mmCIF file of C-alpha atoms and ligand atoms in Angstrom:
data_model
loop_
_atom_site.group_PDB
_atom_site.id
_atom_site.type_symbol
_atom_site.label_atom_id
_atom_site.label_comp_id
_atom_site.label_asym_id
_atom_site.label_seq_id
_atom_site.Cartn_x
_atom_site.Cartn_y
_atom_site.Cartn_z
ATOM 1 C CA UNK A 1 115.688 113.178 79.679
ATOM 2 C CA UNK A 2 116.318 109.954 81.560
ATOM 3 C CA UNK A 3 113.542 107.550 82.388
ATOM 4 C CA UNK A 4 113.823 105.402 85.499
ATOM 5 C CA UNK A 5 111.793 102.283 85.960
ATOM 6 C CA UNK A 6 111.477 100.396 89.192
ATOM 7 C CA UNK A 7 111.532 96.662 88.668
ATOM 8 C CA UNK A 8 108.127 95.298 89.451
ATOM 9 C CA UNK A 9 106.968 91.738 89.377
ATOM 10 C CA UNK A 10 103.456 90.672 88.633
ATOM 11 C CA UNK A 11 102.474 87.073 89.163
ATOM 12 C CA UNK A 12 99.820 85.710 86.840
ATOM 13 C CA UNK A 13 97.928 82.769 88.233
ATOM 14 C CA UNK A 14 96.580 80.446 85.590
ATOM 15 C CA UNK A 15 93.630 78.251 86.447
ATOM 16 C CA UNK A 16 93.655 74.812 84.862
ATOM 17 C CA UNK A 17 92.116 74.890 81.395
ATOM 18 C CA UNK A 18 89.864 73.403 80.110
ATOM 19 C CA UNK A 19 89.582 71.257 83.256
ATOM 20 C CA UNK A 20 91.766 69.631 85.832
ATOM 21 C CA UNK A 21 90.411 66.131 85.385
ATOM 22 C CA UNK A 22 88.433 64.011 82.979
ATOM 23 C CA UNK A 23 86.591 60.724 83.074
ATOM 24 C CA UNK A 24 87.251 57.633 80.973
ATOM 25 C CA UNK A 25 84.082 55.556 80.566
ATOM 26 C CA UNK A 26 84.618 51.957 79.488
ATOM 27 C CA UNK A 27 81.924 49.575 78.270
ATOM 28 C CA UNK A 28 80.693 47.321 75.495
ATOM 29 C CA UNK A 29 77.995 48.189 72.923
ATOM 30 C CA UNK A 30 77.908 51.576 74.596
ATOM 31 C CA UNK A 31 78.243 53.900 71.553
ATOM 32 C CA UNK A 32 74.467 54.551 71.187
ATOM 33 C CA UNK A 33 74.365 56.208 74.613
ATOM 34 C CA UNK A 34 77.550 58.278 74.232
ATOM 35 C CA UNK A 35 76.213 61.315 72.354
ATOM 36 C CA UNK A 36 73.603 62.086 74.996
ATOM 37 C CA UNK A 37 76.320 61.790 77.654
ATOM 38 C CA UNK A 38 78.489 64.271 75.738
ATOM 39 C CA UNK A 39 75.572 66.679 75.424
ATOM 40 C CA UNK A 40 75.017 66.467 79.173
ATOM 41 C CA UNK A 41 78.707 67.061 79.846
ATOM 42 C CA UNK A 42 78.987 70.009 77.430
ATOM 43 C CA UNK A 43 75.383 71.278 77.324
ATOM 44 C CA UNK A 44 75.849 74.508 75.436
ATOM 45 C CA UNK A 45 78.468 73.457 72.944
ATOM 46 C CA UNK A 46 77.903 72.850 69.281
ATOM 47 C CA UNK A 47 79.531 69.544 68.391
ATOM 48 C CA UNK A 48 81.822 68.825 65.449
ATOM 49 C CA UNK A 49 82.678 65.227 64.684
ATOM 50 C CA UNK A 50 85.933 64.066 63.110
ATOM 51 C CA UNK A 51 86.288 60.493 61.877
ATOM 52 C CA UNK A 52 87.819 58.700 58.891
ATOM 53 C CA UNK A 53 86.541 57.047 55.730
ATOM 54 C CA UNK A 54 86.979 53.493 57.105
ATOM 55 C CA UNK A 55 85.041 54.179 60.290
ATOM 56 C CA UNK A 56 82.375 55.948 58.247
ATOM 57 C CA UNK A 57 81.751 52.615 56.493
ATOM 58 C CA UNK A 58 81.236 50.734 59.770
ATOM 59 C CA UNK A 59 78.187 50.720 62.011
ATOM 60 C CA UNK A 60 80.095 52.693 64.666
ATOM 61 C CA UNK A 61 79.330 56.083 63.160
ATOM 62 C CA UNK A 62 75.616 55.265 62.950
ATOM 63 C CA UNK A 63 75.670 53.806 66.453
ATOM 64 C CA UNK A 64 77.140 57.039 67.759
ATOM 65 C CA UNK A 65 74.984 59.620 66.017
ATOM 66 C CA UNK A 66 71.808 57.666 65.266
ATOM 67 C CA UNK A 67 69.455 59.858 63.280
ATOM 68 C CA UNK A 68 70.866 63.088 64.633
ATOM 69 C CA UNK A 69 72.516 65.583 62.351
ATOM 70 C CA UNK A 70 76.048 66.476 63.380
ATOM 71 C CA UNK A 71 78.494 68.695 61.488
ATOM 72 C CA UNK A 72 81.412 66.467 60.627
ATOM 73 C CA UNK A 73 84.626 65.932 58.691
ATOM 74 C CA UNK A 74 85.595 62.531 57.319
ATOM 75 C CA UNK A 75 89.342 62.171 56.870
ATOM 76 C CA UNK A 76 90.180 60.602 53.492
ATOM 77 C CA UNK A 77 92.282 58.591 52.923
ATOM 78 C CA UNK A 78 92.143 56.981 56.349
ATOM 79 C CA UNK A 79 95.403 56.390 58.176
ATOM 80 C CA UNK A 80 98.783 57.993 58.764
ATOM 81 C CA UNK A 81 99.014 59.369 55.183
ATOM 82 C CA UNK A 82 96.458 62.000 56.173
ATOM 83 C CA UNK A 83 98.090 62.913 59.476
ATOM 84 C CA UNK A 84 99.489 66.194 58.212
ATOM 85 C CA UNK A 85 98.992 69.916 58.441
ATOM 86 C CA UNK A 86 96.962 70.122 55.243
ATOM 87 C CA UNK A 87 94.287 67.871 56.799
ATOM 88 C CA UNK A 88 94.295 70.181 59.822
ATOM 89 C CA UNK A 89 93.831 73.224 57.561
ATOM 90 C CA UNK A 90 90.957 71.530 55.722
ATOM 91 C CA UNK A 91 89.197 70.648 58.978
ATOM 92 C CA UNK A 92 89.677 74.074 60.518
ATOM 93 C CA UNK A 93 88.361 75.831 57.430
ATOM 94 C CA UNK A 94 85.377 73.502 57.370
ATOM 95 C CA UNK A 95 84.664 74.351 61.000
ATOM 96 C CA UNK A 96 84.839 78.036 60.101
ATOM 97 C CA UNK A 97 82.404 77.615 57.209
ATOM 98 C CA UNK A 98 80.047 75.991 59.712
ATOM 99 C CA UNK A 99 80.408 79.198 61.786
ATOM 100 C CA UNK A 100 81.639 77.311 64.796
ATOM 101 C CA UNK A 101 82.949 79.551 67.533
ATOM 102 C CA UNK A 102 84.976 79.055 70.669
ATOM 103 C CA UNK A 103 81.884 77.524 72.188
ATOM 104 C CA UNK A 104 82.076 74.381 70.063
ATOM 105 C CA UNK A 105 83.615 71.031 70.934
ATOM 106 C CA UNK A 106 85.305 68.397 68.801
ATOM 107 C CA UNK A 107 84.508 64.678 68.935
ATOM 108 C CA UNK A 108 87.158 62.242 67.649
ATOM 109 C CA UNK A 109 85.769 58.865 66.577
ATOM 110 C CA UNK A 110 88.566 56.608 65.365
ATOM 111 C CA UNK A 111 92.042 55.287 65.990
ATOM 112 C CA UNK A 112 95.172 57.140 67.044
ATOM 113 C CA UNK A 113 95.397 58.909 63.706
ATOM 114 C CA UNK A 114 91.954 60.491 63.996
ATOM 115 C CA UNK A 115 92.495 61.142 67.713
ATOM 116 C CA UNK A 116 95.843 62.877 67.203
ATOM 117 C CA UNK A 117 94.530 65.040 64.336
ATOM 118 C CA UNK A 118 91.250 65.921 66.064
ATOM 119 C CA UNK A 119 93.010 66.641 69.355
ATOM 120 C CA UNK A 120 95.425 68.986 67.600
ATOM 121 C CA UNK A 121 92.594 70.726 65.733
ATOM 122 C CA UNK A 122 90.803 71.198 69.071
ATOM 123 C CA UNK A 123 93.986 72.531 70.684
ATOM 124 C CA UNK A 124 94.425 75.282 68.100
ATOM 125 C CA UNK A 125 90.898 76.077 66.861
ATOM 126 C CA UNK A 126 90.094 79.604 68.054
ATOM 127 C CA UNK A 127 92.852 79.088 70.655
ATOM 128 C CA UNK A 128 91.386 75.871 71.970
ATOM 129 C CA UNK A 129 88.078 74.061 72.323
ATOM 130 C CA UNK A 130 87.327 70.828 74.236
ATOM 131 C CA UNK A 131 87.896 67.462 72.575
ATOM 132 C CA UNK A 132 86.108 64.216 73.366
ATOM 133 C CA UNK A 133 88.012 61.079 72.436
ATOM 134 C CA UNK A 134 86.121 57.952 71.305
ATOM 135 C CA UNK A 135 88.934 55.525 70.432
ATOM 136 C CA UNK A 136 88.254 52.520 68.183
ATOM 137 C CA UNK A 137 91.613 50.700 67.929
ATOM 138 C CA UNK A 138 93.726 48.708 70.379
ATOM 139 C CA UNK A 139 96.396 51.444 70.258
ATOM 140 C CA UNK A 140 94.015 54.316 70.857
ATOM 141 C CA UNK A 141 92.014 52.562 73.603
ATOM 142 C CA UNK A 142 95.207 51.656 75.467
ATOM 143 C CA UNK A 143 97.350 54.627 74.706
ATOM 144 C CA UNK A 144 96.721 57.584 72.403
ATOM 145 C CA UNK A 145 93.252 58.655 73.601
ATOM 146 C CA UNK A 146 94.540 59.093 77.144
ATOM 147 C CA UNK A 147 97.334 61.443 77.999
ATOM 148 C CA UNK A 148 96.691 64.530 75.925
ATOM 149 C CA UNK A 149 99.427 64.221 73.309
ATOM 150 C CA UNK A 150 98.092 65.508 69.997
ATOM 151 C CA UNK A 151 99.717 66.403 66.715
ATOM 152 C CA UNK A 152 100.382 65.757 63.053
ATOM 153 C CA UNK A 153 103.451 64.845 61.001
ATOM 154 C CA UNK A 154 105.574 67.166 58.865
ATOM 155 C CA UNK A 155 107.233 65.949 55.674
ATOM 156 C CA UNK A 156 110.358 65.436 57.792
ATOM 157 C CA UNK A 157 109.249 63.861 61.040
ATOM 158 C CA UNK A 158 106.337 62.368 62.974
ATOM 159 C CA UNK A 159 104.279 64.616 65.259
ATOM 160 C CA UNK A 160 106.385 67.664 64.327
ATOM 161 C CA UNK A 161 103.363 69.901 64.867
ATOM 162 C CA UNK A 162 101.879 69.136 68.241
ATOM 163 C CA UNK A 163 100.374 70.241 71.499
ATOM 164 C CA UNK A 164 99.421 68.787 74.832
ATOM 165 C CA UNK A 165 95.627 68.994 74.842
ATOM 166 C CA UNK A 166 93.956 66.790 77.394
ATOM 167 C CA UNK A 167 90.495 65.503 76.473
ATOM 168 C CA UNK A 168 87.323 66.623 78.238
ATOM 169 C CA UNK A 169 86.216 62.982 78.363
ATOM 170 C CA UNK A 170 87.058 59.594 76.848
ATOM 171 C CA UNK A 171 84.442 56.981 75.943
ATOM 172 C CA UNK A 172 85.737 53.498 75.187
ATOM 173 C CA UNK A 173 83.379 51.001 73.571
ATOM 174 C CA UNK A 174 85.396 47.797 73.264
ATOM 175 C CA UNK A 175 82.846 46.382 70.794
ATOM 176 C CA UNK A 176 84.203 48.785 68.167
ATOM 177 C CA UNK A 177 87.351 46.616 68.088
ATOM 178 C CA UNK A 178 85.375 43.784 66.476
ATOM 179 C CA UNK A 179 85.599 45.389 63.021
ATOM 180 C CA UNK A 180 89.304 46.248 63.249
ATOM 181 C CA UNK A 181 91.667 44.486 60.843
ATOM 182 C CA UNK A 182 93.642 41.669 62.485
ATOM 183 C CA UNK A 183 97.042 43.252 61.803
ATOM 184 C CA UNK A 184 96.000 46.528 63.491
ATOM 185 C CA UNK A 185 94.259 44.739 66.328
ATOM 186 C CA UNK A 186 97.234 42.503 67.136
ATOM 187 C CA UNK A 187 100.053 45.019 66.777
ATOM 188 C CA UNK A 188 98.151 47.479 68.966
ATOM 189 C CA UNK A 189 98.182 44.946 71.791
ATOM 190 C CA UNK A 190 101.944 45.423 72.127
ATOM 191 C CA UNK A 191 101.221 48.682 74.007
ATOM 192 C CA UNK A 192 99.087 46.659 76.458
ATOM 193 C CA UNK A 193 101.988 44.267 76.982
ATOM 194 C CA UNK A 194 104.265 47.266 77.516
ATOM 195 C CA UNK A 195 101.889 48.653 80.176
ATOM 196 C CA UNK A 196 101.879 45.321 82.005
ATOM 197 C CA UNK A 197 105.665 45.061 81.868
ATOM 198 C CA UNK A 198 106.312 48.508 83.304
ATOM 199 C CA UNK A 199 103.635 48.563 85.966
ATOM 200 C CA UNK A 200 101.733 45.388 86.794
ATOM 201 C CA UNK A 201 103.035 41.816 86.935
ATOM 202 C CA UNK A 202 99.556 40.370 87.579
ATOM 203 C CA UNK A 203 98.309 42.109 84.465
ATOM 204 C CA UNK A 204 101.163 40.509 82.503
ATOM 205 C CA UNK A 205 100.147 37.082 83.846
ATOM 206 C CA UNK A 206 96.535 37.864 82.866
ATOM 207 C CA UNK A 207 97.651 38.676 79.326
ATOM 208 C CA UNK A 208 99.592 35.403 79.112
ATOM 209 C CA UNK A 209 96.649 33.355 80.382
ATOM 210 C CA UNK A 210 93.893 35.101 78.451
ATOM 211 C CA UNK A 211 95.508 35.905 75.145
ATOM 212 C CA UNK A 212 93.147 33.455 73.373
ATOM 213 C CA UNK A 213 90.006 35.301 74.531
ATOM 214 C CA UNK A 214 91.583 38.646 73.703
ATOM 215 C CA UNK A 215 92.517 37.568 70.189
ATOM 216 C CA UNK A 216 89.029 36.194 69.539
ATOM 217 C CA UNK A 217 87.779 39.578 70.809
ATOM 218 C CA UNK A 218 85.615 38.340 73.660
ATOM 219 C CA UNK A 219 83.973 41.252 75.443
ATOM 220 C CA UNK A 220 85.044 40.494 79.011
ATOM 221 C CA UNK A 221 88.813 40.270 78.392
ATOM 222 C CA UNK A 222 88.654 43.332 76.121
ATOM 223 C CA UNK A 223 86.937 45.305 78.889
ATOM 224 C CA UNK A 224 89.437 43.981 81.421
ATOM 225 C CA UNK A 225 92.472 45.069 79.429
ATOM 226 C CA UNK A 226 90.893 48.454 78.617
ATOM 227 C CA UNK A 227 90.423 49.124 82.331
ATOM 228 C CA UNK A 228 93.954 47.962 83.171
ATOM 229 C CA UNK A 229 95.543 49.993 80.349
ATOM 230 C CA UNK A 230 93.658 53.156 81.271
ATOM 231 C CA UNK A 231 94.460 52.812 84.965
ATOM 232 C CA UNK A 232 98.173 52.384 84.258
ATOM 233 C CA UNK A 233 98.433 55.138 81.668
ATOM 234 C CA UNK A 234 96.231 57.516 83.682
ATOM 235 C CA UNK A 235 98.248 57.074 86.849
ATOM 236 C CA UNK A 236 101.497 57.879 85.018
ATOM 237 C CA UNK A 237 99.940 60.859 83.204
ATOM 238 C CA UNK A 238 98.431 62.213 86.432
ATOM 239 C CA UNK A 239 101.873 62.304 88.037
ATOM 240 C CA UNK A 240 103.511 63.838 84.976
ATOM 241 C CA UNK A 241 100.985 65.423 82.563
ATOM 242 C CA UNK A 242 103.606 67.232 80.441
ATOM 243 C CA UNK A 243 106.319 64.561 80.243
ATOM 244 C CA UNK A 244 108.961 65.917 82.574
ATOM 245 C CA UNK A 245 110.138 62.599 83.982
ATOM 246 C CA UNK A 246 107.870 59.739 85.131
ATOM 247 C CA UNK A 247 105.972 59.668 81.866
ATOM 248 C CA UNK A 248 109.209 58.588 80.225
ATOM 249 C CA UNK A 249 108.501 55.073 81.529
ATOM 250 C CA UNK A 250 105.789 54.777 78.865
ATOM 251 C CA UNK A 251 108.656 54.866 76.408
ATOM 252 C CA UNK A 252 109.752 51.355 77.377
ATOM 253 C CA UNK A 253 110.895 49.543 74.227
ATOM 254 C CA UNK A 254 110.460 52.717 72.189
ATOM 255 C CA UNK A 255 114.068 53.972 71.901
ATOM 256 C CA UNK A 256 115.404 51.163 69.730
ATOM 257 C CA UNK A 257 111.820 50.430 68.624
ATOM 258 C CA UNK A 258 111.442 53.893 67.073
ATOM 259 C CA UNK A 259 114.884 53.558 65.487
ATOM 260 C CA UNK A 260 114.074 50.302 63.657
ATOM 261 C CA UNK A 261 110.652 51.702 62.706
ATOM 262 C CA UNK A 262 112.270 54.807 61.183
ATOM 263 C CA UNK A 263 115.104 52.800 59.593
ATOM 264 C CA UNK A 264 112.504 50.606 57.882
ATOM 265 C CA UNK A 265 110.981 53.778 56.442
ATOM 266 C CA UNK A 266 107.884 53.014 58.502
ATOM 267 C CA UNK A 267 107.365 49.695 56.691
ATOM 268 C CA UNK A 268 107.437 48.001 60.094
ATOM 269 C CA UNK A 269 104.261 48.637 62.049
ATOM 270 C CA UNK A 270 104.674 50.595 65.269
ATOM 271 C CA UNK A 271 103.680 47.671 67.519
ATOM 272 C CA UNK A 272 106.033 45.357 65.659
ATOM 273 C CA UNK A 273 108.884 47.861 66.129
ATOM 274 C CA UNK A 274 108.084 48.303 69.829
ATOM 275 C CA UNK A 275 108.072 44.512 70.295
ATOM 276 C CA UNK A 276 111.587 44.479 68.768
ATOM 277 C CA UNK A 277 112.484 47.417 71.032
ATOM 278 C CA UNK A 278 111.268 45.517 74.099
ATOM 279 C CA UNK A 279 113.523 42.601 73.098
ATOM 280 C CA UNK A 280 116.433 45.051 72.680
ATOM 281 C CA UNK A 281 115.734 46.562 76.108
ATOM 282 C CA UNK A 282 115.742 43.072 77.596
ATOM 283 C CA UNK A 283 119.146 42.313 76.020
ATOM 284 C CA UNK A 284 120.499 45.531 77.553
ATOM 285 C CA UNK A 285 118.921 44.547 80.895
ATOM 286 C CA UNK A 286 120.650 41.154 80.702
ATOM 287 C CA UNK A 287 123.981 42.889 80.144
ATOM 288 C CA UNK A 288 123.359 45.075 83.182
ATOM 289 C CA UNK A 289 122.389 42.089 85.349
ATOM 290 C CA UNK A 290 118.741 43.174 85.513
ATOM 291 C CA UNK A 291 117.072 40.757 83.111
ATOM 292 C CA UNK A 292 117.487 37.168 82.079
ATOM 293 C CA UNK A 293 117.042 35.010 79.022
ATOM 294 C CA UNK A 294 114.035 33.200 80.514
ATOM 295 C CA UNK A 295 112.129 36.469 80.698
ATOM 296 C CA UNK A 296 113.077 37.253 77.107
ATOM 297 C CA UNK A 297 111.755 33.848 75.975
ATOM 298 C CA UNK A 298 108.445 34.531 77.749
ATOM 299 C CA UNK A 299 108.091 37.899 75.952
ATOM 300 C CA UNK A 300 108.932 36.337 72.600
ATOM 301 C CA UNK A 301 106.348 33.590 73.112
ATOM 302 C CA UNK A 302 103.642 36.166 73.794
ATOM 303 C CA UNK A 303 104.608 38.249 70.738
ATOM 304 C CA UNK A 304 104.507 35.053 68.632
ATOM 305 C CA UNK A 305 100.940 34.385 69.817
ATOM 306 C CA UNK A 306 100.064 37.830 68.455
ATOM 307 C CA UNK A 307 101.614 36.808 65.118
ATOM 308 C CA UNK A 308 104.049 39.709 65.404
ATOM 309 C CA UNK A 309 106.891 39.322 62.938
ATOM 310 C CA UNK A 310 109.987 40.039 65.007
ATOM 311 C CA UNK A 311 112.479 39.846 62.129
ATOM 312 C CA UNK A 312 114.412 43.019 61.437
ATOM 313 C CA UNK A 313 114.744 43.805 57.718
ATOM 314 C CA UNK A 314 118.233 42.735 56.566
ATOM 315 C CA UNK A 315 119.114 46.166 55.194
ATOM 316 C CA UNK A 316 118.904 47.734 58.663
ATOM 317 C CA UNK A 317 122.354 47.844 60.234
ATOM 318 C CA UNK A 318 123.890 48.796 63.569
ATOM 319 C CA UNK A 319 125.252 52.167 62.305
ATOM 320 C CA UNK A 320 121.814 53.245 61.157
ATOM 321 C CA UNK A 321 120.204 52.331 64.498
ATOM 322 C CA UNK A 322 122.972 54.116 66.438
ATOM 323 C CA UNK A 323 122.636 57.179 64.226
ATOM 324 C CA UNK A 324 118.875 57.375 64.786
ATOM 325 C CA UNK A 325 118.992 56.821 68.556
ATOM 326 C CA UNK A 326 121.642 59.538 68.921
ATOM 327 C CA UNK A 327 119.088 61.942 67.389
ATOM 328 C CA UNK A 328 116.303 60.699 69.694
ATOM 329 C CA UNK A 329 114.287 63.706 70.809
ATOM 330 C CA UNK A 330 114.966 62.804 74.423
ATOM 331 C CA UNK A 331 118.724 62.339 73.878
ATOM 332 C CA UNK A 332 121.202 64.150 76.122
ATOM 333 C CA UNK A 333 124.518 65.023 74.459
ATOM 334 C CA UNK A 334 123.500 62.931 71.476
ATOM 335 C CA UNK A 335 122.924 59.797 73.518
ATOM 336 C CA UNK A 336 119.498 58.483 74.498
ATOM 337 C CA UNK A 337 118.300 57.558 77.943
ATOM 338 C CA UNK A 338 116.882 54.027 78.236
ATOM 339 C CA UNK A 339 113.862 52.899 80.193
ATOM 340 C CA UNK A 340 114.700 49.526 81.742
ATOM 341 C CA UNK A 341 112.839 46.938 83.771
ATOM 342 C CA UNK A 342 113.980 46.120 87.267
ATOM 343 C CA UNK A 343 111.704 43.087 87.013
ATOM 344 C CA UNK A 344 108.493 42.139 85.198
ATOM 345 C CA UNK A 345 105.893 44.713 86.248
ATOM 346 C CA UNK A 346 108.358 47.303 87.556
ATOM 347 C CA UNK A 347 110.538 49.828 85.776
ATOM 348 C CA UNK A 348 113.929 50.703 87.142
ATOM 349 C CA UNK A 349 113.805 54.004 89.001
ATOM 350 C CA UNK A 350 117.148 55.361 90.286
ATOM 351 C CA UNK A 351 117.476 58.693 92.079
ATOM 352 C CA UNK A 352 113.929 59.525 90.979
ATOM 353 C CA UNK A 353 114.820 58.999 87.303
ATOM 354 C CA UNK A 354 112.940 56.629 84.986
ATOM 355 C CA UNK A 355 115.279 56.807 81.980
ATOM 356 C CA UNK A 356 118.945 55.914 82.320
ATOM 357 C CA UNK A 357 122.239 56.472 80.607
ATOM 358 C CA UNK A 358 123.669 53.177 79.362
ATOM 359 C CA UNK A 359 127.270 52.940 78.195
ATOM 360 C CA UNK A 360 127.608 53.053 74.422
ATOM 361 C CA UNK A 361 129.601 49.780 74.344
ATOM 362 C CA UNK A 362 126.774 47.899 76.055
ATOM 363 C CA UNK A 363 124.166 49.312 73.668
ATOM 364 C CA UNK A 364 126.329 48.462 70.647
ATOM 365 C CA UNK A 365 126.777 44.884 71.882
ATOM 366 C CA UNK A 366 123.045 44.609 72.513
ATOM 367 C CA UNK A 367 122.256 45.814 68.986
ATOM 368 C CA UNK A 368 124.716 43.241 67.579
ATOM 369 C CA UNK A 369 122.915 40.488 69.480
ATOM 370 C CA UNK A 370 119.527 41.855 68.401
ATOM 371 C CA UNK A 371 120.490 41.929 64.721
ATOM 372 C CA UNK A 372 121.893 38.404 64.846
ATOM 373 C CA UNK A 373 118.936 36.827 66.567
ATOM 374 C CA UNK A 374 117.172 33.966 64.914
ATOM 375 C CA UNK A 375 113.398 34.392 65.108
HETATM 376 N N1 NAD B 401 98.931 60.646 71.125
HETATM 377 C C1 NAD B 401 99.546 59.604 71.616
HETATM 378 O O1 NAD B 401 99.893 59.541 72.787
HETATM 379 C C2 NAD B 401 99.804 58.433 70.700
HETATM 380 C C3 NAD B 401 100.198 57.194 71.228
HETATM 381 C C4 NAD B 401 100.346 56.126 70.345
HETATM 382 C C5 NAD B 401 100.125 56.296 68.996
HETATM 383 N N2 NAD B 401 99.767 57.525 68.521
HETATM 384 C C6 NAD B 401 99.507 57.731 67.090
HETATM 385 O O2 NAD B 401 98.409 56.933 66.705
HETATM 386 C C7 NAD B 401 98.517 56.664 65.314
HETATM 387 C C8 NAD B 401 98.227 55.210 65.074
HETATM 388 O O3 NAD B 401 96.959 54.913 65.570
HETATM 389 P P1 NAD B 401 96.257 53.516 65.351
HETATM 390 O O4 NAD B 401 97.240 52.434 65.544
HETATM 391 O O5 NAD B 401 95.029 53.533 66.171
HETATM 392 O O6 NAD B 401 95.959 53.507 63.791
HETATM 393 P P2 NAD B 401 94.918 54.312 62.865
HETATM 394 O O7 NAD B 401 94.149 55.305 63.619
HETATM 395 O O8 NAD B 401 95.686 54.786 61.681
HETATM 396 O O9 NAD B 401 93.932 53.150 62.447
HETATM 397 C C9 NAD B 401 94.405 52.029 61.728
HETATM 398 C C10 NAD B 401 93.450 51.666 60.595
HETATM 399 O O10 NAD B 401 92.271 51.078 61.138
HETATM 400 C C11 NAD B 401 91.106 51.787 60.721
HETATM 401 N N3 NAD B 401 90.175 51.705 61.848
HETATM 402 C C12 NAD B 401 90.243 52.357 63.031
HETATM 403 N N4 NAD B 401 89.314 51.878 63.880
HETATM 404 C C13 NAD B 401 88.633 50.915 63.213
HETATM 405 C C14 NAD B 401 87.570 50.050 63.576
HETATM 406 N N5 NAD B 401 87.055 50.021 64.802
HETATM 407 N N6 NAD B 401 87.099 49.191 62.636
HETATM 408 C C15 NAD B 401 87.647 49.167 61.386
HETATM 409 N N7 NAD B 401 88.669 49.943 60.994
HETATM 410 C C16 NAD B 401 89.164 50.809 61.909
HETATM 411 C C17 NAD B 401 91.588 53.161 60.372
HETATM 412 O O11 NAD B 401 90.750 53.776 59.433
HETATM 413 C C18 NAD B 401 92.977 52.873 59.801
HETATM 414 O O12 NAD B 401 92.897 52.477 58.463
HETATM 415 C C19 NAD B 401 99.907 57.083 64.880
HETATM 416 O O13 NAD B 401 99.830 58.269 64.145
HETATM 417 C C20 NAD B 401 100.628 57.322 66.195
HETATM 418 O O14 NAD B 401 101.618 58.324 66.091
HETATM 419 C C21 NAD B 401 99.597 58.574 69.335
HETATM 420 ZN ZN1 ZN B 402 104.013 53.330 71.128
#
């Protein structure tokens, strides 16, 4: 017997889930009012808080929850060491023992590490529950809490397990930055500088003129940069929520930056590595007739004010950097695409593309110059 099937096509329309937009609320000393706002936003959801052992020692946790009882998990030890799948398993099993269903929501109170773990837990718990991001570091308030990238590291690479899971809301209280260690505070500001360089010259000038107030953690400049960072990142993410093209511009300084970070075995801090990557990008720009030395000197001066150590460890060589960039996850035929500045405040966009192929010889020469720089 022969069976005949007619080809039929069925289109499945998928409504945006969990929502098609979210609000970022920025303020100072605002944590005490955040929980009631979350409860209003997600009225029927049981809340599960994820934070880390350092935050738990600060007043921020108390400011957020007050006297209320909230089921929670405190990540220990704090920091990247815990950003792995076993932490995710622990959290998910804890949520199960609390009998949380698909009608719960996760709150992430902490830096990028907590935010990435909590976002990933939310993305996969019972096939997805909303996450609220409450970032407490310069990196997370400028970058990781907005944009929906979540994930944890494997023993082989960073963010090997991951998902796009956009938050239901983001609450930024810039006062939380006052307890952050200087090294974390300062290196996180490199992402703010990156935002200014790719999208807003006036913002870059603001950073140059107000770096003193930012470094002494005055409320007004911290609020100002939070608003600027969120506007820039949000506008890029809105145009390209799943990183197909435009979002690549956020990778400015990250191609060679990631390579030196990895080559240092993650001894260099991310912001430090990105600052080095921004210098490398500028050297490439100079070779392509896009940048100039004066601009490079201005960038270096600003990084110096942040006390960023721009020296590359001696044991890192050109071969190692070339090897790592050829395995870049965005490489095409084993060669990365570079995000470049057309001028301060504007990335180069050619034929609708934000990342460009640069001849190997030029990149090699640029790395030679980078490695022989005297800082
Ligand atoms: N998802 C994204 O788009 C994205 C973007 C950038 C970075 N990231 C990720 O973010 C992580 C780094 O995040 P980070 O730089 O915020 O570091 P982090 O979250 O590891 O925090 C740094 C340290 O500061 C402590 N801390 C955090 N907030 C504090 C506060 N207010 N007061 C006192 N101590 C505080 C933490 O406990 C930790 O020890 C990395 O894993 C990186 O991959 C993700
Ligand atoms: Zn970065």
